[in-house]
Tab-separated table of C-alpha atoms and ligand atoms in Angstrom:
chain	number	residue	atom	x	y	z
C	1	MET	CA	27.541	38.324	60.400
C	2	THR	CA	26.384	38.451	56.773
C	3	MET	CA	27.260	35.372	54.760
C	4	THR	CA	27.395	35.663	50.960
C	5	LYS	CA	25.849	32.591	49.405
C	6	PRO	CA	28.134	31.151	46.731
C	7	MET	CA	26.642	31.454	43.257
C	8	ALA	CA	25.579	28.180	41.595
C	9	GLN	CA	27.717	27.175	38.622
C	10	ARG	CA	24.876	26.360	36.234
C	11	PHE	CA	26.826	27.449	33.142
C	12	SER	CA	30.165	25.870	33.830
C	13	GLY	CA	31.825	24.903	30.526
C	14	ARG	CA	29.224	26.756	28.447
C	15	LEU	CA	29.711	29.566	25.960
C	16	ALA	CA	27.046	32.270	25.869
C	17	VAL	CA	26.670	34.984	23.234
C	18	VAL	CA	24.962	38.097	24.613
C	19	THR	CA	23.932	41.079	22.468
C	20	GLY	CA	23.539	44.640	23.724
C	21	ALA	CA	26.057	43.567	26.336
C	22	SER	CA	27.649	46.903	27.208
C	23	SER	CA	24.772	48.475	29.086
C	24	GLY	CA	21.807	47.858	31.349
C	25	ILE	CA	20.172	44.447	31.134
C	26	GLY	CA	22.758	42.999	28.726
C	27	ALA	CA	25.633	43.879	31.063
C	28	ALA	CA	23.758	42.407	34.041
C	29	VAL	CA	23.137	39.199	32.058
C	30	CYS	CA	26.862	38.973	31.243
C	31	HIS	CA	27.768	39.383	34.929
C	32	ARG	CA	25.188	36.806	36.010
C	33	LEU	CA	26.270	34.217	33.440
C	34	THR	CA	29.988	34.659	34.139
C	35	ASP	CA	29.337	34.541	37.906
C	36	GLU	CA	27.710	31.165	37.252
C	37	GLY	CA	30.647	29.805	35.279
C	38	ALA	CA	29.880	30.717	31.654
C	39	ARG	CA	32.336	32.083	29.159
C	40	VAL	CA	30.671	35.044	27.429
C	41	LEU	CA	31.068	36.623	24.013
C	42	ALA	CA	29.716	40.101	24.618
C	43	LEU	CA	28.443	41.879	21.494
C	44	ASP	CA	27.705	45.594	21.243
C	45	VAL	CA	28.341	48.633	19.081
C	46	ASN	CA	29.784	50.335	22.165
C	47	ALA	CA	32.644	49.090	24.340
C	48	PRO	CA	31.787	47.665	27.771
C	49	ARG	CA	32.830	49.254	31.078
C	50	PRO	CA	36.231	47.988	32.369
C	51	GLN	CA	34.647	45.848	35.122
C	52	LEU	CA	32.675	43.888	32.528
C	53	ALA	CA	35.450	43.892	29.929
C	54	ALA	CA	37.648	42.042	32.418
C	55	THR	CA	35.273	39.054	32.586
C	56	VAL	CA	33.989	38.678	29.005
C	57	GLU	CA	35.362	38.567	25.479
C	58	PHE	CA	34.048	41.704	23.758
C	59	VAL	CA	33.337	41.609	20.015
C	60	ARG	CA	32.292	44.981	18.594
C	61	THR	CA	29.256	44.078	16.535
C	62	ASP	CA	26.335	45.774	14.850
C	63	VAL	CA	23.767	43.027	15.351
C	64	ALA	CA	21.785	44.256	12.345
C	65	SER	CA	24.604	43.132	10.025
C	66	THR	CA	24.542	39.658	8.471
C	67	GLU	CA	28.321	39.814	7.883
C	68	ALA	CA	28.917	40.700	11.524
C	69	TRP	CA	26.987	37.590	12.591
C	70	GLN	CA	29.164	35.471	10.303
C	71	ARG	CA	32.231	36.845	12.103
C	72	VAL	CA	30.654	36.204	15.504
C	73	ALA	CA	29.812	32.624	14.505
C	74	ALA	CA	33.436	32.086	13.463
C	75	VAL	CA	34.744	33.427	16.793
C	76	ALA	CA	32.239	31.280	18.735
C	77	ALA	CA	33.238	28.200	16.735
C	78	GLU	CA	36.926	28.863	17.539
C	79	ARG	CA	35.978	28.990	21.234
C	80	GLY	CA	34.319	25.556	20.986
C	81	GLY	CA	30.806	26.582	19.910
C	82	ALA	CA	27.918	28.558	21.391
C	83	ASP	CA	25.517	26.931	23.872
C	84	ILE	CA	23.378	29.990	24.623
C	85	LEU	CA	22.278	33.087	22.699
C	86	VAL	CA	20.739	36.010	24.589
C	87	SER	CA	19.290	38.411	22.015
C	88	ASN	CA	18.928	41.670	23.917
C	89	ALA	CA	20.227	44.652	21.882
C	90	ALA	CA	17.681	47.321	21.078
C	91	THR	CA	17.258	50.847	19.840
C	92	VAL	CA	14.215	53.105	19.917
C	93	ASP	CA	13.163	56.360	18.260
C	94	VAL	CA	10.247	57.934	20.091
C	95	ALA	CA	7.854	59.306	17.458
C	96	ALA	CA	4.254	58.774	16.418
C	97	ALA	CA	3.651	56.525	13.411
C	98	HIS	CA	2.986	59.447	11.052
C	99	GLU	CA	6.299	61.020	12.117
C	100	THR	CA	8.377	57.840	11.646
C	101	ASP	CA	10.297	57.875	8.369
C	102	ASP	CA	11.511	54.826	6.456
C	103	VAL	CA	15.077	55.110	7.750
C	104	SER	CA	13.935	55.068	11.377
C	105	TRP	CA	11.413	52.267	10.813
C	106	ASP	CA	13.921	50.073	8.945
C	107	ARG	CA	16.695	50.647	11.479
C	108	GLN	CA	14.467	49.769	14.451
C	109	LEU	CA	13.121	46.639	12.763
C	110	SER	CA	16.675	45.605	11.796
C	111	VAL	CA	18.204	46.029	15.250
C	112	ASN	CA	15.208	45.000	17.338
C	113	LEU	CA	13.758	42.121	15.295
C	114	SER	CA	15.854	40.982	12.321
C	115	ALA	CA	18.990	40.791	14.481
C	116	ALA	CA	17.439	38.038	16.598
C	117	PHE	CA	16.648	36.053	13.454
C	118	LYS	CA	20.134	36.619	12.032
C	119	GLY	CA	21.785	35.651	15.304
C	120	VAL	CA	19.875	32.386	15.574
C	121	ARG	CA	20.480	31.615	11.891
C	122	ALA	CA	24.220	32.185	12.239
C	123	LEU	CA	24.621	30.201	15.472
C	124	LEU	CA	22.120	27.399	14.799
C	125	PRO	CA	24.773	24.924	13.542
C	126	GLN	CA	26.499	25.324	16.939
C	127	LEU	CA	23.424	25.544	19.174
C	128	ARG	CA	21.518	22.527	17.823
C	129	PRO	CA	24.055	19.734	18.375
C	130	ARG	CA	24.617	21.065	21.918
C	131	ARG	CA	20.870	21.121	22.700
C	132	GLY	CA	21.411	24.829	23.318
C	133	ASN	CA	18.914	27.570	23.921
C	134	VAL	CA	17.984	31.118	22.993
C	135	VAL	CA	16.555	33.807	25.257
C	136	ILE	CA	14.973	36.753	23.477
C	137	VAL	CA	14.490	40.018	25.352
C	138	SER	CA	11.161	41.452	24.193
C	139	SER	CA	9.071	44.052	26.074
C	140	VAL	CA	5.637	44.814	27.477
C	141	HIS	CA	5.310	46.837	24.268
C	142	ALA	CA	4.756	43.480	22.543
C	143	HIS	CA	1.385	43.237	24.315
C	144	MET	CA	0.307	46.791	25.127
C	145	GLY	CA	-0.195	49.887	23.004
C	146	LEU	CA	1.863	52.804	24.312
C	147	PRO	CA	1.967	55.954	22.157
C	148	GLY	CA	5.164	56.956	20.365
C	149	ARG	CA	6.868	53.647	19.655
C	150	PRO	CA	5.274	52.007	16.582
C	151	ALA	CA	8.419	50.376	15.157
C	152	TYR	CA	9.716	49.292	18.572
C	153	ALA	CA	6.347	47.739	19.485
C	154	ALA	CA	6.024	45.989	16.117
C	155	ALA	CA	9.513	44.552	16.517
C	156	LYS	CA	8.906	43.425	20.112
C	157	GLY	CA	5.640	41.714	19.130
C	158	GLY	CA	7.477	40.105	16.233
C	159	LEU	CA	10.154	38.804	18.605
C	160	CYS	CA	7.578	36.848	20.630
C	161	ALA	CA	6.146	35.315	17.461
C	162	LEU	CA	9.649	34.567	16.202
C	163	GLY	CA	10.539	32.896	19.494
C	164	ARG	CA	7.505	30.597	19.334
C	165	GLN	CA	8.173	29.819	15.686
C	166	LEU	CA	11.829	28.934	16.286
C	167	ALA	CA	10.929	26.848	19.341
C	168	ALA	CA	8.436	24.849	17.260
C	169	GLU	CA	10.756	24.563	14.296
C	170	TYR	CA	13.917	23.436	16.072
C	171	GLY	CA	12.663	21.520	19.104
C	172	PRO	CA	13.758	19.223	20.612
C	173	ASP	CA	17.286	20.345	19.659
C	174	LEU	CA	16.777	23.966	20.690
C	175	ARG	CA	14.765	25.718	23.399
C	176	VAL	CA	13.688	29.284	22.653
C	177	ASN	CA	12.009	31.565	25.200
C	178	SER	CA	11.220	35.253	25.528
C	179	VAL	CA	11.261	37.560	28.514
C	180	ILE	CA	8.855	40.486	28.690
C	181	PRO	CA	10.404	43.224	30.837
C	182	GLY	CA	8.383	46.068	32.265
C	183	PRO	CA	10.100	49.190	33.625
C	184	ILE	CA	13.696	48.239	34.451
C	185	LEU	CA	16.005	51.029	35.586
C	186	THR	CA	18.834	51.087	33.029
C	187	PRO	CA	20.650	53.836	31.093
C	188	ALA	CA	17.780	53.620	28.582
C	189	TRP	CA	15.833	55.639	31.181
C	190	ASP	CA	18.469	58.389	31.510
C	191	TRP	CA	16.489	60.792	29.331
C	192	VAL	CA	13.207	60.122	31.197
C	193	SER	CA	12.211	62.699	33.823
C	194	GLU	CA	12.144	61.793	37.498
C	195	ALA	CA	8.376	62.406	37.512
C	196	ASP	CA	7.817	59.948	34.647
C	197	ARG	CA	9.992	57.315	36.344
C	198	HIS	CA	7.875	57.652	39.477
C	199	ARG	CA	4.753	57.345	37.341
C	200	SER	CA	6.016	54.095	35.770
C	201	ALA	CA	7.019	52.715	39.157
C	202	ALA	CA	3.600	53.597	40.583
C	203	GLN	CA	1.921	51.687	37.748
C	204	THR	CA	3.443	48.404	38.957
C	205	THR	CA	1.938	46.199	41.655
C	206	LEU	CA	5.299	46.085	43.420
C	207	ASP	CA	5.436	49.906	43.411
C	208	ARG	CA	8.951	50.243	42.019
C	209	MET	CA	11.028	49.828	38.906
C	210	GLY	CA	12.929	46.577	38.455
C	211	THR	CA	16.701	46.258	38.441
C	212	PRO	CA	18.797	44.851	35.580
C	213	GLU	CA	19.953	42.145	38.018
C	214	GLU	CA	16.353	40.999	38.608
C	215	LEU	CA	15.857	40.706	34.871
C	216	ALA	CA	19.195	38.907	34.459
C	217	ALA	CA	18.162	36.327	37.079
C	218	CYS	CA	15.135	35.430	34.937
C	219	VAL	CA	17.212	35.248	31.748
C	220	ALA	CA	19.671	32.977	33.560
C	221	PHE	CA	16.837	30.711	34.718
C	222	LEU	CA	15.511	30.319	31.158
C	223	ALA	CA	19.027	29.716	29.823
C	224	SER	CA	19.780	27.106	32.477
C	225	ASP	CA	18.959	23.403	32.669
C	226	GLU	CA	16.463	24.255	35.417
C	227	ALA	CA	14.190	25.422	32.584
C	228	SER	CA	14.726	22.178	30.666
C	229	TYR	CA	10.964	21.736	30.052
C	230	VAL	CA	10.327	25.391	29.156
C	231	THR	CA	10.249	26.381	25.496
C	232	GLY	CA	8.195	28.734	23.331
C	233	SER	CA	7.225	30.632	26.475
C	234	GLU	CA	7.032	34.282	27.463
C	235	LEU	CA	8.135	35.150	30.999
C	236	VAL	CA	6.674	38.476	32.104
C	237	VAL	CA	9.049	40.366	34.419
C	238	ASP	CA	7.263	43.631	35.030
C	239	GLY	CA	6.477	43.895	38.751
C	240	GLY	CA	2.810	43.478	37.876
C	241	TRP	CA	2.769	46.496	35.521
C	242	SER	CA	0.608	44.682	32.951
C	243	ILE	CA	-1.893	43.151	35.357
C	244	THR	CA	-2.896	46.247	37.264
C	245	LYS	CA	-4.549	49.395	35.947
C	246	ASP	CA	-6.238	52.152	37.898
C	247	SER	CA	-10.004	52.010	37.339
C	248	THR	CA	-10.796	55.429	38.809
E	239	LIG	N1	14.853	49.032	30.511
E	239	LIG	C1	13.560	48.776	30.347
E	239	LIG	O1	12.700	49.347	31.045
E	239	LIG	C2	13.120	47.789	29.315
E	239	LIG	C3	11.759	47.487	29.245
E	239	LIG	C4	11.330	46.584	28.303
E	239	LIG	C5	12.237	45.972	27.448
E	239	LIG	N2	13.551	46.283	27.536
E	239	LIG	C6	14.460	45.629	26.612
E	239	LIG	O2	15.593	45.177	27.303
E	239	LIG	C7	16.726	45.176	26.415
E	239	LIG	C8	17.881	45.913	27.058
E	239	LIG	O3	17.452	47.237	27.334
E	239	LIG	P1	18.246	48.203	28.321
E	239	LIG	O4	17.234	48.943	29.071
E	239	LIG	O5	19.333	47.458	29.013
E	239	LIG	O6	18.860	49.216	27.238
E	239	LIG	P2	20.281	49.953	27.156
E	239	LIG	O7	20.035	51.116	26.241
E	239	LIG	O8	20.840	50.204	28.502
E	239	LIG	O9	21.187	48.871	26.411
E	239	LIG	C9	20.991	48.530	25.071
E	239	LIG	C10	22.318	48.115	24.493
E	239	LIG	O10	22.106	47.716	23.123
E	239	LIG	C11	23.221	48.204	22.374
E	239	LIG	N3	22.890	48.298	20.952
E	239	LIG	C12	22.025	49.171	20.351
E	239	LIG	N4	22.040	48.970	19.028
E	239	LIG	C13	22.906	47.966	18.779
E	239	LIG	C14	23.360	47.307	17.601
E	239	LIG	N5	22.911	47.670	16.396
E	239	LIG	N6	24.252	46.304	17.719
E	239	LIG	C15	24.729	45.937	18.934
E	239	LIG	N7	24.357	46.531	20.072
E	239	LIG	C16	23.451	47.530	19.998
E	239	LIG	C17	23.515	49.570	22.989
E	239	LIG	O11	24.813	50.039	22.645
E	239	LIG	C18	23.355	49.267	24.463
E	239	LIG	O12	24.581	48.825	25.030
E	239	LIG	C19	16.233	45.782	25.106
E	239	LIG	O13	15.870	44.756	24.221
E	239	LIG	C20	15.002	46.557	25.531
E	239	LIG	O14	14.088	46.735	24.483
E	239	LIG	C21	14.012	47.181	28.449
């Protein structure tokens, strides 16, 4: 007989704000945090699926907007104040640097980098007195050069630097950590061919793509008290993608 282990309640009584919550990793993070007792404000430009909508409070938000963050901070304050921010929303235009125009560059930097700064700035008055924490979802693109994503890579590298900076600036009141996902099978891969997915999977040591749930488990660890002595860190969650390269 299969027994389902009851989920720990590490976030009981806590309010988490999660961006990019309607899809992929963000949705999995929302499920994980609510399963473990958190109340979640789920932010996205797109509405969540009904199964997620039933367990979170959805606030339609463009995370690039300073005014939107002011509204989110007001909602969080009404709910008792935010304990956790998971900055996860992202957008990418695939184009070489010489084909990336100002509009595309600015939009990607706004959504992928500035939004994390704006989110922390807006929620800091709530996070600090609660000894809260921030988890930033970066990417292997922060560390590795992969053609066709100059703005995305610059933003992801900037997120890691921002995370360290914020951790140093606001410790001990605030912990700030980044996760570095490798290939995780989410709707962001819908446009990628089956052959290219296999190629990415084969480039990992574990010989497969990761699941959003595996990434969410790592975000939940960093957001939990079990990571109470972890700050300014980068947790690589890439199945060994970045440590193995074919030498032939
Ligand atoms: N999937 C991967 O292989 C992978 C690898 C490395 C890093 N990441 C990172 O993980 C995070 C989640 O990626 P995913 O694969 O789940 O992507 P996804 O495309 O499935 O989800 C991204 C979500 O962000 C939302 N979003 C986009 N712009 C927004 C805005 N301006 N305001 C609010 N919400 C906005 C989208 O609507 C979507 O719901 C991203 O930061 C991404 O860069 C993913």
